PDB file of C-alpha atoms in Angstrom:
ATOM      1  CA  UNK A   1     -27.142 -20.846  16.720  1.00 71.00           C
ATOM      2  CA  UNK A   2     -26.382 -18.796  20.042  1.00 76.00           C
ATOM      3  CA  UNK A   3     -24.247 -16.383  17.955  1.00 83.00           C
ATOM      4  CA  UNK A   4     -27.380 -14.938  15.594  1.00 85.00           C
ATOM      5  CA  UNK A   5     -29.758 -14.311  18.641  1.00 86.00           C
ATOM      6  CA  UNK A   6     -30.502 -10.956  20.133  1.00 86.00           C
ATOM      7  CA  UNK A   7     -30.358 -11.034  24.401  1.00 86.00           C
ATOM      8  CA  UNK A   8     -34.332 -12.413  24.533  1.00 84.00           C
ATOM      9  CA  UNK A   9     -33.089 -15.590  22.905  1.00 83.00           C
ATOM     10  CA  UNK A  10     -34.635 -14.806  19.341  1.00 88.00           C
ATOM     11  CA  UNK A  11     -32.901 -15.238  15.930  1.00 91.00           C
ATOM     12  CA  UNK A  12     -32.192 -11.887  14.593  1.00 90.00           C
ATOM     13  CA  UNK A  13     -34.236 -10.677  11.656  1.00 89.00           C
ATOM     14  CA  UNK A  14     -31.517  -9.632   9.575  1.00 91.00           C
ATOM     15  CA  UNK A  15     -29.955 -13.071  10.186  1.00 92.00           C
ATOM     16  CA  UNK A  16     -33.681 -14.054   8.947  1.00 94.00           C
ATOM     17  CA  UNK A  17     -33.264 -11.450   6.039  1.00 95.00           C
ATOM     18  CA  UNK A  18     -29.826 -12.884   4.824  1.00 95.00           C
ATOM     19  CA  UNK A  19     -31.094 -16.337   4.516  1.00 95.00           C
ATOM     20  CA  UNK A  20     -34.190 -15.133   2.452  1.00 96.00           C
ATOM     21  CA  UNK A  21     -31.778 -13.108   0.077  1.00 97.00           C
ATOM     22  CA  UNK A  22     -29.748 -16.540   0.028  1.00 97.00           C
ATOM     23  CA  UNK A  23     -33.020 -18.648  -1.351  1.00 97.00           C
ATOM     24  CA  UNK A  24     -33.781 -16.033  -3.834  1.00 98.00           C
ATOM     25  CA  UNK A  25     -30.815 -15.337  -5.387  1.00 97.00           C
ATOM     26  CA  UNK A  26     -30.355 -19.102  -5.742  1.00 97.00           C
ATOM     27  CA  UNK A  27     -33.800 -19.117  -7.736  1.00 97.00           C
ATOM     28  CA  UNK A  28     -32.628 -15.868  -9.916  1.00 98.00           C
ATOM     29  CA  UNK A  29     -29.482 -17.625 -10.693  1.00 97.00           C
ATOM     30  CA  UNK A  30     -31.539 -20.537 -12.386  1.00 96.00           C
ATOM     31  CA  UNK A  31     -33.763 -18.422 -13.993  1.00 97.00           C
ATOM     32  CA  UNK A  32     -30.962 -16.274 -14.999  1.00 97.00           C
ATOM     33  CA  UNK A  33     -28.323 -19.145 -15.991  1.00 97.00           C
ATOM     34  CA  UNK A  34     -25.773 -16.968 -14.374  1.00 97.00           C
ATOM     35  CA  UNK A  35     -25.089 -14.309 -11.926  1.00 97.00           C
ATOM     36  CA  UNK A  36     -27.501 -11.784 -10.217  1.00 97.00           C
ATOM     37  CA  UNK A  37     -27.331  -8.912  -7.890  1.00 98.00           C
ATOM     38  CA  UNK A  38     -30.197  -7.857  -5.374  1.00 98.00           C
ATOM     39  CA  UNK A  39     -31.391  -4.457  -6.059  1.00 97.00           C
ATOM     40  CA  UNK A  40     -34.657  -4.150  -3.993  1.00 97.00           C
ATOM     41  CA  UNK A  41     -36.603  -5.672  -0.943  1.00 97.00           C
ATOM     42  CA  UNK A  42     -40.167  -5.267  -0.877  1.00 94.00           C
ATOM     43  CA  UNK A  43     -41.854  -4.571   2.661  1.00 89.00           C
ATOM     44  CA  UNK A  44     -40.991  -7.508   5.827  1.00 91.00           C
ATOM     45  CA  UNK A  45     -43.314  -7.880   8.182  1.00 87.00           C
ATOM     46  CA  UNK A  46     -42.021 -10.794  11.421  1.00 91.00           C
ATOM     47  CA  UNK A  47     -45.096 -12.972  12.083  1.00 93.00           C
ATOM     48  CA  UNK A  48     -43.612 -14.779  14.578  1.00 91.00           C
ATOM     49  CA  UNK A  49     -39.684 -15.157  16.493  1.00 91.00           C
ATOM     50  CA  UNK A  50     -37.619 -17.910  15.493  1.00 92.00           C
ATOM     51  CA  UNK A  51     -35.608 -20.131  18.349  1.00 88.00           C
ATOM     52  CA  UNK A  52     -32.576 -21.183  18.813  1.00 86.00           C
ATOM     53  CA  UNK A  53     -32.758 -25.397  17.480  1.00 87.00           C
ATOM     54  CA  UNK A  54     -35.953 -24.408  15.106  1.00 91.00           C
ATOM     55  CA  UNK A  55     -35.515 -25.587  11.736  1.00 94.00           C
ATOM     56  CA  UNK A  56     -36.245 -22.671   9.218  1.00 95.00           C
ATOM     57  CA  UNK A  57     -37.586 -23.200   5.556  1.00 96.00           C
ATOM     58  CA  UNK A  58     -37.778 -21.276   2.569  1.00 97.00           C
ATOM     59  CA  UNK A  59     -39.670 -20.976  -0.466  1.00 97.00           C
ATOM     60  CA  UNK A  60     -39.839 -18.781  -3.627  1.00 96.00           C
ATOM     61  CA  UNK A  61     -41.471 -18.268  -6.292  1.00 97.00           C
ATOM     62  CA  UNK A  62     -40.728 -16.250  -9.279  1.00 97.00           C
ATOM     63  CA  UNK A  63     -43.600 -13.416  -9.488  1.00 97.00           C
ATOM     64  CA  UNK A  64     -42.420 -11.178 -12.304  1.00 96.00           C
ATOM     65  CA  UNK A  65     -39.449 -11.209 -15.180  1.00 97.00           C
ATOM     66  CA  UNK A  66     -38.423  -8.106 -16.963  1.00 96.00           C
ATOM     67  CA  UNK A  67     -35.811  -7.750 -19.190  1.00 97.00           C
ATOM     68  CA  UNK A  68     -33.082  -7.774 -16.902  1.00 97.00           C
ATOM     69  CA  UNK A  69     -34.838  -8.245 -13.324  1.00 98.00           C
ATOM     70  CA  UNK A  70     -36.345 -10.776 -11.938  1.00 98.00           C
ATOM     71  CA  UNK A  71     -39.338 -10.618  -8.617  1.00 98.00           C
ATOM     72  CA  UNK A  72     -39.015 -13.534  -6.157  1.00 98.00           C
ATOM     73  CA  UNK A  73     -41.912 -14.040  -3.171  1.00 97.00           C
ATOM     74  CA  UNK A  74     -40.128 -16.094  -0.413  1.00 97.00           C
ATOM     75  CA  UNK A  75     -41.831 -16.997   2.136  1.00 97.00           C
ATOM     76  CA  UNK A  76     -40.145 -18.295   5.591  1.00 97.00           C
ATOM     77  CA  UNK A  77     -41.707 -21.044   7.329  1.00 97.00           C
ATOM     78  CA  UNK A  78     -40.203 -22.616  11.023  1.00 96.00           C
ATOM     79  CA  UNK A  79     -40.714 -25.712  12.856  1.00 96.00           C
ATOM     80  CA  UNK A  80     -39.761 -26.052  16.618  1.00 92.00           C
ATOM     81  CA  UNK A  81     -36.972 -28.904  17.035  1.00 85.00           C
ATOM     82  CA  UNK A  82     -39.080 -31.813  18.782  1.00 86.00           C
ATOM     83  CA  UNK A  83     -42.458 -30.798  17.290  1.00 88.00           C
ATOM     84  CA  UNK A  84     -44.075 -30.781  13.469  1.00 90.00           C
ATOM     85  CA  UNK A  85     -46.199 -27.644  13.781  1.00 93.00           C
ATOM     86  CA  UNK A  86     -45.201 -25.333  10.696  1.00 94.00           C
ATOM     87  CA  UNK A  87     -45.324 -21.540  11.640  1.00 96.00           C
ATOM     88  CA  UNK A  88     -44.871 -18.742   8.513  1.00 97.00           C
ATOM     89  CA  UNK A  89     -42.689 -16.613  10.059  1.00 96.00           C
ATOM     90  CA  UNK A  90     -42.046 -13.809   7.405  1.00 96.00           C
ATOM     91  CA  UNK A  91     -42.186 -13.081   3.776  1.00 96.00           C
ATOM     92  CA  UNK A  92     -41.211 -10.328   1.061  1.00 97.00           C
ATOM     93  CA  UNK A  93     -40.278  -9.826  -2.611  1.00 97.00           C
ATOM     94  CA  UNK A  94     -36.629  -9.870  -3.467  1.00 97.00           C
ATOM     95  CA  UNK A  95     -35.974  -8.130  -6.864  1.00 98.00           C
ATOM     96  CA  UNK A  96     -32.742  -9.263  -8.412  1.00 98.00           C
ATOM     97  CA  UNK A  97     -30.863  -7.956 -11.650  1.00 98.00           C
ATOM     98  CA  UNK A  98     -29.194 -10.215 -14.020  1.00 98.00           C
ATOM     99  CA  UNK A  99     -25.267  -9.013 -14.398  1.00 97.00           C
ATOM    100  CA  UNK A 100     -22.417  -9.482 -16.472  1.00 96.00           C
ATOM    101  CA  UNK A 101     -19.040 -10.183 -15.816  1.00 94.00           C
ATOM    102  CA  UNK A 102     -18.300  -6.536 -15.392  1.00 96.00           C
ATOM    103  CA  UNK A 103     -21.333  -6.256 -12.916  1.00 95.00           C
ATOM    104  CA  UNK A 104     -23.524  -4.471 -15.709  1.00 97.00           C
ATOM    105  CA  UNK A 105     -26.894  -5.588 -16.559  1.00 97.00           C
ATOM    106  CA  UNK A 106     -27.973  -7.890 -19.029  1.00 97.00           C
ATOM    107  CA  UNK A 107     -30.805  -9.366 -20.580  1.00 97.00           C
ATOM    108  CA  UNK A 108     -32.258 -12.538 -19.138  1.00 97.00           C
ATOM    109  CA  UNK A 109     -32.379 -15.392 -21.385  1.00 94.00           C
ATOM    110  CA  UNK A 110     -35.679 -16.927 -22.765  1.00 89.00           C
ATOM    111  CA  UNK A 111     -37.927 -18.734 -20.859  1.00 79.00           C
TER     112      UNK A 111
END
């Protein structure tokens, strides 16, 4: 929307950034049957600016589990509104801690 672009008319990055933190804590709530708390971002490089009216896709894969963390690749993909070219846009490793109803870490169940 109009509200999450900078003055050139591009989507902000940490607009970009929020919605990749979204699609990976979504996946490290499956995997973790419960809550889970972002503790680390691996590097972000921007490929490519996302407009206003493109439709932005994400897509994660779990990379690494520990005992109580989990290491998601997403990867963030756009398409312009009236066309079908798919354009990667970004991508980086979200690491994510399993936690407790006190916020405290805990072990992830098997796989």
């Amino acid at each position: 929307m109009p509200a999450d672009t900078n003055p050139a008319g591009d989507i902000f990055g940490g607009w970009l950034m929020a919605q990749m933190d979204l699609a990976a804590g979504n996946v490290a709530a499956r995997v973790a049957r419960g809550r889970c708390a972002t503790v680390a971002v691996d590097q972000m490089t921007f490929l490519s600016p996302v407009l206003v009216g493109d439709e932005v896709s994400f897509y994660g894969t779990v990379v690494n589990r520990g005992r109580t963390s989990i290491r998601i690749h997403i990867e963030a993909w756009r398409r312009p509104r009236e066309g079908d070219d798919l354009q990667r846009v970004t991508e980086a490793t979200f690491t994510f801690v399993a936690i407790d109803d006190d916020r405290r870490p805990r072990p992830l169940p098997a796989e």
